[in-house]
């Protein structure tokens, strides 16, 4: 069982959360010329790191807020959780 | 190589079975090979076997970080099927079914292929419609498919829940009678033994540390047991694809996720088919030892851990008990986890890459075991001929740029939603 500290509600068990994927994926800027390749890469390419991974989670059975979690993908250790608009 | 037969069994009985040859050797890596396959799982070993058998390329090494068959080849639930709707998936898998049927004879190794049939249960009228469509598509591609009514399902699997007040009543099911199971370790050992006998070097406990690429061409591979000169490399490492891709400055449309499976204590024969629950994600079969072999959803977050968490297991087994209530009486014997190479459309990649001499085989999601022979056969063809076979033409790497996705399940890129 993972224990995740929601930045808004505090420590809760894994069951209350939903995963949202790699938080380092950046949508291409609007109002800019964007090639098809850039769009494809944004949609489909993933680094899928082994080790420290910054990811999005949603506290779906709680405050329903999205936030970021820094977690080790080989040990499941959670280092840090921050609000969605904050950076590590 | 000694042939495995009743006569050799009797002959060796006289010497207390002390004089059997080793099934494969433990060679030290040579300085140079024609082809190096990275990853000693089922797919890698099958690739080496078909390179030698079909293309007469025997100066081949398989490099494996751990031991052969210790990854997903030893962690799956051994289901073999070809019940796909899309042509690319259906024709590829059905080609594989044919190789499965001949495998024990071909490898002179009993892989215990058991074509017991798979039943996908439907729990609504809409699902019956979808299964009817898929069944018709399968039959158009020459794959056997039978649509079962509720009564017909009840006759085959009476232990499922057919009572009145269930949340997900069984409306019927889609059966592929020729689908089944096989002994996963025997598949690995059978391919390894035959590949070894044809001159392939199986090098275990050897980790790839880097690649020698210059001018857009593969020149060699660096390993923990020395550098190897080679012009062609086949990457066949499932969940570790992105780790090796990073060493090649590549990013692959694959995420690595965790999938758990479990077996119950052994019980007397009760279930002679593979059955899947249609209102969730749960599948079950009974092994020859009597254990109920079960699996279901991914744990749902990126992971390389090879071990899972209990909430997912509880969720999966809840579905199982909803489908077959008697499972609640069984004790769990073992649970384990493996790391899946989840591709962004749910279908695999077997293709050349932008680096000359580098070939990619990945993205099997949770359907890699059944694909072992077909994957090895087509990957060997792709490597030997330096071009894809028509069977794996749909499994291209650039389909994510051209839009020719094979989203059989229609899940999009959110691989953890299963």
Short mmCIF file of C-alpha atoms in Angstrom, two decimals:
data_model
loop_
_atom_site.label_atom_id
_atom_site.label_comp_id
_atom_site.label_asym_id
_atom_site.label_seq_id
_atom_site.Cartn_x
_atom_site.Cartn_y
_atom_site.Cartn_z
CA UNK A 1 0.00 0.00 0.00
CA UNK A 2 1.38 3.41 -0.97
CA UNK A 3 0.86 6.24 1.49
CA UNK A 4 0.62 9.57 -0.27
CA UNK A 5 0.68 12.98 1.40
CA UNK A 6 -1.92 15.14 -0.36
CA UNK A 7 -0.61 18.73 -0.17
CA UNK A 8 -4.12 19.82 0.80
CA UNK A 9 -5.40 17.01 3.08
CA UNK A 10 -2.32 15.29 4.49
CA UNK A 11 -1.31 11.61 4.54
CA UNK A 12 -3.87 9.21 3.03
CA UNK A 13 -3.77 5.67 1.65
CA UNK A 14 -3.36 4.84 -2.04
CA UNK A 15 -7.04 3.87 -2.44
CA UNK A 16 -8.11 7.53 -2.32
CA UNK A 17 -5.98 8.55 -5.29
CA UNK A 18 -5.97 8.18 -9.07
CA UNK A 19 -2.82 8.25 -11.17
CA UNK A 20 -2.40 10.89 -13.87
CA UNK A 21 0.93 10.03 -15.49
CA UNK A 22 4.25 11.73 -16.17
CA UNK A 23 4.15 15.34 -14.92
CA UNK A 24 7.16 16.37 -16.97
CA UNK A 25 5.26 16.07 -20.27
CA UNK A 26 4.63 19.62 -21.49
CA UNK A 27 1.86 20.52 -23.93
CA UNK A 28 3.30 22.63 -26.78
CA UNK A 29 2.81 26.39 -26.34
CA UNK A 30 -0.30 27.89 -27.90
CA UNK A 31 -0.04 30.72 -30.45
CA UNK A 32 3.11 29.19 -31.87
CA UNK A 33 3.85 27.29 -35.05
CA UNK A 34 3.84 23.62 -34.00
CA UNK A 35 4.94 20.81 -36.30
CA UNK A 36 3.07 17.50 -36.51
CA UNK A 37 6.16 15.78 -35.11
CA UNK A 38 6.11 17.97 -31.99
CA UNK A 39 2.46 17.08 -31.42
CA UNK A 40 3.16 13.36 -31.92
CA UNK A 41 6.04 13.48 -29.48
CA UNK A 42 3.91 15.29 -26.91
CA UNK A 43 1.12 12.73 -27.20
CA UNK A 44 3.07 9.48 -27.52
CA UNK A 45 6.66 9.68 -26.29
CA UNK A 46 7.42 8.87 -22.65
CA UNK A 47 10.78 8.77 -20.87
CA UNK A 48 9.43 6.20 -18.37
CA UNK A 49 12.34 6.73 -16.00
CA UNK A 50 13.66 4.12 -13.59
CA UNK A 51 14.37 5.99 -10.38
CA UNK A 52 13.05 9.45 -9.43
CA UNK A 53 9.89 10.19 -11.42
CA UNK A 54 7.72 13.30 -11.23
CA UNK A 55 4.09 12.38 -11.76
CA UNK A 56 0.54 13.67 -11.46
CA UNK A 57 -1.97 12.21 -9.03
CA UNK A 58 -5.53 13.25 -8.21
CA UNK A 59 -7.05 12.99 -4.73
CA UNK A 60 -10.18 11.58 -6.30
CA UNK A 61 -11.88 10.36 -3.09
CA UNK A 62 -10.89 13.44 -1.14
CA UNK A 63 -10.42 17.07 -2.13
CA UNK A 64 -10.33 16.09 -5.85
CA UNK A 65 -7.28 18.32 -6.42
CA UNK A 66 -4.49 17.40 -8.83
CA UNK A 67 -0.96 17.54 -7.47
CA UNK A 68 2.56 16.33 -8.22
CA UNK A 69 4.40 13.45 -6.58
CA UNK A 70 8.10 12.68 -6.79
CA UNK A 71 8.41 8.90 -6.46
CA UNK A 72 11.05 6.26 -7.11
CA UNK A 73 9.74 3.87 -9.77
CA UNK A 74 12.04 1.04 -8.67
CA UNK A 75 11.39 1.17 -4.92
CA UNK A 76 8.01 3.01 -4.75
CA UNK A 77 9.52 5.40 -2.18
CA UNK A 78 7.79 8.81 -2.21
CA UNK A 79 10.17 11.74 -1.68
CA UNK A 80 7.97 14.79 -2.01
CA UNK A 81 4.45 15.92 -2.91
CA UNK A 82 3.69 19.45 -4.11
CA UNK A 83 0.74 21.40 -5.46
CA UNK A 84 0.09 21.17 -9.19
CA UNK A 85 1.28 24.73 -9.87
CA UNK A 86 4.53 24.33 -7.94
CA UNK A 87 7.85 23.08 -9.27
CA UNK A 88 10.35 20.77 -7.58
CA UNK B 1 22.28 -32.84 -29.00
CA UNK B 2 20.49 -35.81 -27.47
CA UNK B 3 16.96 -36.27 -28.73
CA UNK B 4 14.37 -36.48 -25.99
CA UNK B 5 12.46 -39.70 -26.63
CA UNK B 6 11.13 -42.75 -24.85
CA UNK B 7 14.14 -44.76 -26.06
CA UNK B 8 16.66 -42.27 -24.70
CA UNK B 9 14.69 -42.13 -21.47
CA UNK B 10 14.95 -45.90 -21.07
CA UNK B 11 18.61 -45.91 -22.11
CA UNK B 12 19.51 -43.24 -19.56
CA UNK B 13 17.53 -45.00 -16.85
CA UNK B 14 20.29 -47.66 -16.82
CA UNK B 15 22.80 -45.01 -15.73
CA UNK B 16 20.44 -43.44 -13.20
CA UNK B 17 19.96 -40.42 -15.52
CA UNK B 18 23.48 -39.20 -14.68
CA UNK B 19 24.68 -38.94 -18.28
CA UNK B 20 22.21 -36.56 -19.91
CA UNK B 21 23.84 -33.69 -21.82
CA UNK B 22 23.36 -30.20 -20.44
CA UNK B 23 20.37 -28.63 -22.22
CA UNK B 24 22.48 -25.59 -23.11
CA UNK B 25 26.09 -24.50 -22.56
CA UNK B 26 27.44 -21.59 -20.54
CA UNK B 27 29.87 -19.97 -23.01
CA UNK B 28 32.11 -16.95 -22.49
CA UNK B 29 31.23 -14.17 -24.95
CA UNK B 30 33.23 -14.07 -28.18
CA UNK B 31 34.72 -10.80 -29.46
CA UNK B 32 32.44 -10.65 -32.47
CA UNK B 33 29.03 -11.93 -33.60
CA UNK B 34 26.83 -11.49 -36.68
CA UNK B 35 23.78 -10.76 -34.54
CA UNK B 36 23.35 -10.00 -30.84
CA UNK B 37 19.92 -10.36 -29.24
CA UNK B 38 19.57 -8.41 -26.00
CA UNK B 39 17.11 -10.08 -23.63
CA UNK B 40 16.95 -13.82 -22.90
CA UNK B 41 13.21 -14.10 -22.49
CA UNK B 42 10.87 -16.13 -24.63
CA UNK B 43 10.90 -13.59 -27.47
CA UNK B 44 14.69 -13.24 -27.53
CA UNK B 45 15.29 -17.00 -27.47
CA UNK B 46 12.63 -17.60 -30.13
CA UNK B 47 14.24 -14.91 -32.29
CA UNK B 48 17.64 -16.60 -32.03
CA UNK B 49 16.08 -20.00 -32.77
CA UNK B 50 14.33 -18.76 -35.95
CA UNK B 51 17.44 -16.83 -37.04
CA UNK B 52 19.31 -20.13 -37.00
CA UNK B 53 16.53 -22.34 -38.31
CA UNK B 54 14.88 -20.15 -40.97
CA UNK B 55 17.75 -17.88 -42.01
CA UNK B 56 20.81 -19.98 -41.32
CA UNK B 57 22.41 -17.27 -39.17
CA UNK B 58 24.07 -19.12 -36.30
CA UNK B 59 26.85 -16.78 -35.19
CA UNK B 60 24.41 -15.27 -32.72
CA UNK B 61 24.60 -14.34 -29.03
CA UNK B 62 21.77 -13.80 -26.60
CA UNK B 63 22.76 -11.44 -23.79
CA UNK B 64 20.72 -11.67 -20.62
CA UNK B 65 21.26 -9.59 -17.49
CA UNK B 66 19.79 -12.21 -15.15
CA UNK B 67 18.90 -15.75 -16.15
CA UNK B 68 16.86 -16.87 -19.15
CA UNK B 69 13.13 -16.84 -18.61
CA UNK B 70 13.44 -14.99 -15.30
CA UNK B 71 11.48 -11.93 -16.38
CA UNK B 72 8.00 -11.86 -17.84
CA UNK B 73 8.46 -15.29 -19.47
CA UNK B 74 8.42 -16.69 -15.94
CA UNK B 75 5.76 -14.35 -14.56
CA UNK B 76 2.82 -14.60 -16.95
CA UNK B 77 -0.45 -16.50 -16.74
CA UNK B 78 0.38 -18.66 -19.82
CA UNK B 79 -2.71 -17.77 -21.88
CA UNK B 80 -2.49 -18.32 -25.63
CA UNK B 81 -5.16 -16.86 -27.94
CA UNK B 82 -5.76 -14.99 -31.18
CA UNK B 83 -9.20 -13.48 -30.52
CA UNK B 84 -8.43 -10.10 -32.07
CA UNK B 85 -10.63 -7.94 -34.28
CA UNK B 86 -8.09 -5.93 -36.27
CA UNK B 87 -6.48 -7.69 -39.23
CA UNK B 88 -2.89 -6.93 -38.22
CA UNK B 89 -3.36 -8.38 -34.73
CA UNK B 90 -5.55 -11.29 -35.85
CA UNK B 91 -3.32 -12.55 -38.68
CA UNK B 92 -0.15 -12.17 -36.61
CA UNK B 93 -1.64 -14.04 -33.64
CA UNK B 94 -3.22 -16.76 -35.76
CA UNK B 95 0.15 -17.37 -37.44
CA UNK B 96 1.45 -17.78 -33.90
CA UNK B 97 -1.33 -20.26 -33.03
CA UNK B 98 -0.09 -22.47 -35.83
CA UNK B 99 3.46 -22.36 -34.42
CA UNK B 100 2.09 -23.20 -30.96
CA UNK B 101 0.31 -26.29 -32.27
CA UNK B 102 3.56 -27.63 -33.77
CA UNK B 103 5.89 -26.36 -31.05
CA UNK B 104 6.42 -29.50 -28.96
CA UNK B 105 7.35 -31.53 -32.06
CA UNK B 106 9.37 -28.71 -33.57
CA UNK B 107 11.45 -28.14 -30.42
CA UNK B 108 11.53 -31.80 -29.31
CA UNK B 109 10.40 -30.45 -25.94
CA UNK B 110 6.98 -30.91 -24.38
CA UNK B 111 5.62 -27.40 -23.91
CA UNK B 112 2.31 -28.86 -22.67
CA UNK B 113 0.24 -26.80 -25.08
CA UNK B 114 -3.36 -27.30 -24.00
CA UNK B 115 -5.93 -25.86 -26.46
CA UNK B 116 -8.71 -25.79 -23.91
CA UNK B 117 -10.49 -22.68 -25.28
CA UNK B 118 -11.01 -19.21 -23.89
CA UNK B 119 -14.37 -17.69 -23.00
CA UNK B 120 -14.81 -13.90 -22.75
CA UNK B 121 -17.97 -13.33 -20.70
CA UNK B 122 -20.48 -10.66 -21.73
CA UNK B 123 -22.62 -8.90 -19.14
CA UNK B 124 -24.94 -6.73 -21.23
CA UNK B 125 -26.73 -6.67 -24.59
CA UNK B 126 -24.24 -4.06 -25.80
CA UNK B 127 -21.35 -6.34 -24.94
CA UNK B 128 -23.00 -9.23 -26.83
CA UNK B 129 -23.19 -6.92 -29.87
CA UNK B 130 -19.51 -6.02 -29.59
CA UNK B 131 -18.52 -9.68 -29.16
CA UNK B 132 -20.66 -10.65 -32.16
CA UNK B 133 -18.78 -8.12 -34.26
CA UNK B 134 -15.40 -9.29 -32.98
CA UNK B 135 -16.36 -12.93 -33.49
CA UNK B 136 -17.40 -12.24 -37.08
CA UNK B 137 -14.14 -10.38 -37.73
CA UNK B 138 -12.21 -13.32 -36.33
CA UNK B 139 -14.06 -15.81 -38.55
CA UNK B 140 -13.36 -13.66 -41.62
CA UNK B 141 -9.68 -14.03 -40.76
CA UNK B 142 -10.00 -17.82 -40.41
CA UNK B 143 -9.98 -17.89 -36.59
CA UNK B 144 -12.54 -20.05 -34.81
CA UNK B 145 -15.06 -18.05 -32.80
CA UNK B 146 -18.30 -19.20 -31.22
CA UNK B 147 -20.91 -16.91 -29.68
CA UNK B 148 -22.38 -18.58 -26.61
CA UNK B 149 -25.79 -17.92 -25.06
CA UNK B 150 -26.23 -17.70 -21.28
CA UNK B 151 -27.42 -21.33 -21.21
CA UNK B 152 -24.45 -22.54 -23.26
CA UNK B 153 -22.03 -20.73 -20.95
CA UNK B 154 -23.77 -22.31 -17.96
CA UNK B 155 -23.24 -25.75 -19.41
CA UNK B 156 -19.49 -25.17 -19.84
CA UNK B 157 -18.73 -23.28 -16.61
CA UNK B 158 -21.54 -24.09 -14.15
CA UNK B 159 -19.45 -22.79 -11.25
CA UNK B 160 -19.82 -19.17 -12.43
CA UNK B 161 -22.47 -17.05 -10.73
CA UNK B 162 -25.79 -17.54 -12.58
CA UNK B 163 -28.01 -16.53 -9.66
CA UNK B 164 -30.74 -13.89 -10.03
CA UNK B 165 -29.54 -10.93 -8.03
CA UNK B 166 -26.01 -10.36 -9.27
CA UNK B 167 -24.56 -6.98 -10.18
CA UNK B 168 -23.14 -8.23 -13.50
CA UNK B 169 -25.35 -11.06 -14.82
CA UNK B 170 -23.83 -13.29 -17.50
CA UNK B 171 -25.60 -12.64 -20.83
CA UNK B 172 -23.38 -14.97 -22.84
CA UNK B 173 -19.83 -15.12 -24.09
CA UNK B 174 -17.43 -15.29 -26.99
CA UNK B 175 -15.36 -18.46 -27.14
CA UNK B 176 -12.25 -19.23 -29.14
CA UNK B 177 -12.10 -23.04 -28.83
CA UNK B 178 -8.53 -23.31 -30.19
CA UNK B 179 -7.06 -20.94 -27.59
CA UNK B 180 -5.44 -22.35 -24.48
CA UNK B 181 -2.39 -22.45 -22.24
CA UNK B 182 1.16 -23.83 -22.29
CA UNK B 183 3.93 -24.40 -19.79
CA UNK B 184 5.87 -21.12 -19.87
CA UNK B 185 9.22 -22.44 -18.58
CA UNK B 186 9.18 -25.29 -21.10
CA UNK B 187 8.78 -22.75 -23.92
CA UNK B 188 11.87 -20.88 -22.72
CA UNK B 189 13.92 -24.04 -22.16
CA UNK B 190 12.81 -25.62 -25.43
CA UNK B 191 13.84 -22.60 -27.49
CA UNK B 192 17.09 -22.23 -25.53
CA UNK B 193 18.06 -25.88 -26.01
CA UNK B 194 17.41 -25.86 -29.75
CA UNK B 195 19.06 -22.47 -30.33
CA UNK B 196 22.12 -23.62 -28.37
CA UNK B 197 22.36 -26.85 -30.39
CA UNK B 198 22.48 -24.81 -33.62
CA UNK B 199 25.40 -22.71 -32.35
CA UNK B 200 23.75 -19.77 -30.60
CA UNK B 201 25.63 -18.55 -27.50
CA UNK B 202 23.33 -18.00 -24.52
CA UNK B 203 25.21 -15.60 -22.24
CA UNK B 204 23.58 -15.11 -18.86
CA UNK B 205 24.49 -12.74 -16.01
CA UNK B 206 25.72 -10.26 -18.59
CA UNK B 207 24.40 -6.71 -18.44
CA UNK B 208 24.45 -4.29 -21.38
CA UNK B 209 26.20 -1.10 -20.27
CA UNK B 210 26.29 0.81 -23.55
CA UNK B 211 26.29 0.79 -27.31
CA UNK B 212 28.91 1.63 -29.88
CA UNK B 213 27.12 3.73 -32.48
CA UNK B 214 28.89 5.85 -35.09
CA UNK B 215 27.68 7.40 -38.32
CA UNK B 216 24.14 6.23 -37.56
CA UNK B 217 25.28 2.60 -37.53
CA UNK B 218 25.59 -0.04 -34.84
CA UNK B 219 29.21 -1.18 -34.41
CA UNK B 220 29.06 -3.00 -31.14
CA UNK B 221 27.67 -3.41 -27.68
CA UNK B 222 29.41 -2.88 -24.35
CA UNK B 223 28.59 -5.38 -21.63
CA UNK B 224 29.63 -6.21 -18.08
CA UNK B 225 31.56 -9.14 -19.58
CA UNK B 226 33.44 -7.16 -22.23
CA UNK B 227 32.84 -5.36 -25.50
CA UNK B 228 31.37 -7.22 -28.45
CA UNK B 229 31.69 -6.18 -32.09
CA UNK B 230 28.43 -6.65 -33.96
CA UNK B 231 26.59 -5.09 -36.91
CA UNK B 232 23.05 -6.11 -35.97
CA UNK B 233 21.39 -5.88 -32.57
CA UNK B 234 17.88 -7.01 -31.71
CA UNK B 235 16.45 -5.27 -28.66
CA UNK B 236 14.00 -7.61 -26.95
CA UNK B 237 13.82 -6.45 -23.35
CA UNK B 238 10.10 -5.74 -22.68
CA UNK B 239 9.81 -3.59 -19.55
CA UNK B 240 13.44 -2.48 -19.70
CA UNK B 241 13.12 -1.03 -23.23
CA UNK B 242 13.24 2.59 -22.10
CA UNK B 243 16.31 2.00 -19.91
CA UNK B 244 18.29 0.73 -22.90
CA UNK B 245 16.71 3.27 -25.29
CA UNK B 246 18.06 6.04 -23.05
CA UNK B 247 21.60 4.73 -23.68
CA UNK B 248 20.85 5.13 -27.41
CA UNK B 249 19.38 8.63 -26.98
CA UNK B 250 16.02 7.33 -28.10
CA UNK B 251 12.58 7.80 -26.57
CA UNK B 252 10.13 5.00 -27.27
CA UNK B 253 6.31 5.32 -27.11
CA UNK B 254 6.25 2.83 -24.25
CA UNK B 255 5.68 3.20 -20.51
CA UNK B 256 6.74 0.57 -18.00
CA UNK B 257 3.99 -0.55 -15.65
CA UNK B 258 3.43 -3.19 -13.04
CA UNK B 259 1.12 -6.18 -13.41
CA UNK B 260 0.42 -8.72 -10.69
CA UNK B 261 -0.79 -12.28 -10.91
CA UNK B 262 -1.47 -14.94 -8.31
CA UNK B 263 -2.24 -18.61 -7.82
CA UNK B 264 -4.45 -20.26 -5.23
CA UNK B 265 -3.74 -23.46 -3.35
CA UNK B 266 -4.16 -26.50 -5.61
CA UNK B 267 -7.66 -27.97 -5.77
CA UNK B 268 -9.27 -30.83 -7.69
CA UNK B 269 -10.10 -30.18 -11.37
CA UNK B 270 -12.94 -27.66 -11.55
CA UNK B 271 -12.25 -25.36 -14.50
CA UNK B 272 -11.17 -26.75 -17.89
CA UNK B 273 -11.21 -23.44 -19.82
CA UNK B 274 -9.67 -19.99 -19.65
CA UNK B 275 -12.37 -17.53 -18.60
CA UNK B 276 -12.31 -13.73 -18.56
CA UNK B 277 -14.71 -11.43 -16.72
CA UNK B 278 -16.33 -8.90 -19.06
CA UNK B 279 -17.39 -6.26 -16.55
CA UNK B 280 -13.87 -5.61 -15.33
CA UNK B 281 -10.43 -7.02 -15.92
CA UNK B 282 -9.97 -10.52 -14.54
CA UNK B 283 -8.90 -13.81 -16.09
CA UNK B 284 -8.60 -17.29 -14.68
CA UNK B 285 -7.52 -20.79 -15.62
CA UNK B 286 -6.57 -23.90 -13.68
CA UNK B 287 -3.04 -25.23 -13.94
CA UNK B 288 -2.20 -28.90 -14.31
CA UNK B 289 -1.19 -28.89 -10.64
CA UNK B 290 -4.68 -27.69 -9.72
CA UNK B 291 -3.85 -24.12 -8.78
CA UNK B 292 -6.25 -21.42 -9.95
CA UNK B 293 -4.09 -18.99 -11.97
CA UNK B 294 -5.48 -15.46 -11.87
CA UNK B 295 -4.64 -11.95 -12.97
CA UNK B 296 -6.22 -8.65 -13.93
CA UNK B 297 -5.53 -4.94 -13.78
CA UNK B 298 -2.22 -3.13 -13.81
CA UNK B 299 -1.24 -1.56 -10.50
CA UNK B 300 -1.75 1.72 -12.33
CA UNK B 301 1.45 3.74 -11.95
CA UNK B 302 4.86 3.65 -13.63
CA UNK B 303 7.02 1.04 -11.95
CA UNK B 304 10.12 -1.10 -12.39
CA UNK B 305 9.65 -2.82 -9.04
CA UNK B 306 8.51 -6.33 -10.11
CA UNK B 307 6.34 -6.44 -7.02
CA UNK B 308 2.91 -4.95 -6.48
CA UNK B 309 0.63 -3.57 -3.83
CA UNK B 310 -2.33 -5.20 -2.14
CA UNK B 311 -5.15 -2.77 -3.11
CA UNK B 312 -4.91 -3.82 -6.76
CA UNK B 313 -4.82 -7.50 -5.88
CA UNK B 314 -7.88 -7.07 -3.67
CA UNK B 315 -9.70 -5.24 -6.48
CA UNK B 316 -8.86 -7.96 -9.02
CA UNK B 317 -9.89 -10.81 -6.72
CA UNK B 318 -13.15 -9.04 -5.89
CA UNK B 319 -13.98 -9.25 -9.59
CA UNK B 320 -13.02 -12.90 -9.56
CA UNK B 321 -15.32 -13.66 -6.65
CA UNK B 322 -18.14 -11.74 -8.36
CA UNK B 323 -17.70 -14.02 -11.37
CA UNK B 324 -17.03 -17.31 -9.53
CA UNK B 325 -18.08 -17.10 -5.86
CA UNK B 326 -16.34 -20.36 -4.89
CA UNK B 327 -12.98 -18.56 -5.21
CA UNK B 328 -13.63 -16.84 -1.87
CA UNK B 329 -13.09 -20.22 -0.14
CA UNK B 330 -9.58 -20.66 -1.56
CA UNK B 331 -6.33 -19.65 0.10
CA UNK B 332 -3.83 -17.70 -1.91
CA UNK B 333 -0.58 -19.58 -2.47
CA UNK B 334 1.65 -17.07 -4.24
CA UNK B 335 1.46 -13.59 -5.77
CA UNK B 336 4.07 -11.91 -7.91
CA UNK B 337 4.58 -8.95 -10.22
CA UNK B 338 6.21 -8.27 -13.56
CA UNK B 339 6.98 -5.10 -15.46
CA UNK B 340 5.04 -4.53 -18.69
CA UNK B 341 6.10 -2.53 -21.72
CA UNK B 342 2.82 -0.69 -22.23
CA UNK B 343 2.76 0.85 -25.69
CA UNK B 344 0.73 3.96 -26.40
CA UNK B 345 -1.94 2.16 -28.47
CA UNK B 346 -1.87 -1.24 -26.77
CA UNK B 347 -0.18 -3.03 -29.69
CA UNK B 348 3.44 -4.12 -30.03
CA UNK B 349 6.34 -2.74 -32.06
CA UNK B 350 8.54 -5.02 -34.21
CA UNK B 351 10.50 -2.81 -36.54
CA UNK B 352 13.77 -1.34 -37.76
CA UNK B 353 14.90 1.92 -36.19
CA UNK B 354 16.61 5.08 -37.45
CA UNK B 355 19.94 3.52 -36.37
CA UNK B 356 21.21 1.11 -39.00
CA UNK B 357 21.53 -2.37 -37.52
CA UNK B 358 19.30 -1.71 -34.51
CA UNK B 359 16.01 -3.61 -34.44
CA UNK B 360 13.28 -3.08 -31.90
CA UNK B 361 10.84 -5.58 -30.40
CA UNK B 362 8.72 -4.18 -27.56
CA UNK B 363 5.33 -2.87 -26.48
CA UNK B 364 3.69 -6.23 -25.74
CA UNK B 365 1.63 -4.80 -22.90
CA UNK B 366 0.17 -7.79 -21.07
CA UNK B 367 -0.07 -10.04 -24.13
CA UNK B 368 3.53 -11.05 -24.68
CA UNK B 369 3.53 -14.74 -23.80
CA UNK B 370 1.11 -15.91 -26.47
CA UNK B 371 3.09 -13.94 -29.07
CA UNK B 372 6.40 -15.67 -28.26
CA UNK B 373 6.72 -17.85 -31.43
CA UNK B 374 5.22 -15.35 -33.90
CA UNK B 375 7.25 -12.51 -32.41
CA UNK B 376 10.47 -14.52 -32.66
CA UNK B 377 9.66 -15.64 -36.20
CA UNK B 378 8.87 -12.17 -37.56
CA UNK B 379 11.65 -10.46 -35.60
CA UNK B 380 14.17 -12.97 -36.96
CA UNK B 381 12.89 -12.22 -40.47
CA UNK B 382 13.15 -8.45 -39.88
CA UNK B 383 16.74 -8.78 -38.62
CA UNK B 384 17.95 -11.29 -41.22
CA UNK B 385 16.37 -9.64 -44.28
CA UNK B 386 16.67 -6.08 -42.95
CA UNK B 387 13.00 -5.52 -43.81
CA UNK B 388 9.72 -6.20 -42.05
CA UNK B 389 7.59 -9.20 -42.95
CA UNK B 390 4.01 -8.51 -43.98
CA UNK B 391 2.87 -10.11 -40.71
CA UNK B 392 4.59 -7.44 -38.62
CA UNK B 393 4.24 -4.54 -41.09
CA UNK B 394 1.44 -3.10 -38.94
CA UNK B 395 3.66 -3.14 -35.84
CA UNK B 396 5.78 -0.25 -37.10
CA UNK B 397 7.47 2.31 -34.88
CA UNK B 398 6.40 5.25 -37.04
CA UNK B 399 2.67 4.47 -36.82
CA UNK B 400 2.59 6.96 -33.97
CA UNK B 401 3.56 9.62 -36.53
CA UNK B 402 1.48 8.40 -39.47
CA UNK B 403 -1.67 7.78 -37.46
CA UNK B 404 -2.00 4.07 -38.31
CA UNK B 405 -2.60 3.14 -34.69
CA UNK B 406 -3.72 -0.34 -33.69
CA UNK B 407 -5.87 0.64 -30.72
CA UNK B 408 -7.62 -2.71 -30.40
CA UNK B 409 -9.04 -1.76 -27.00
CA UNK B 410 -9.55 1.93 -27.74
CA UNK B 411 -7.89 3.02 -24.50
CA UNK B 412 -5.73 5.76 -25.98
CA UNK B 413 -2.43 6.59 -24.38
CA UNK B 414 -3.59 6.12 -20.78
CA UNK B 415 -2.11 2.69 -20.41
CA UNK B 416 -2.76 2.48 -16.67
CA UNK B 417 -6.53 2.62 -17.26
CA UNK B 418 -7.22 -1.03 -17.82
#
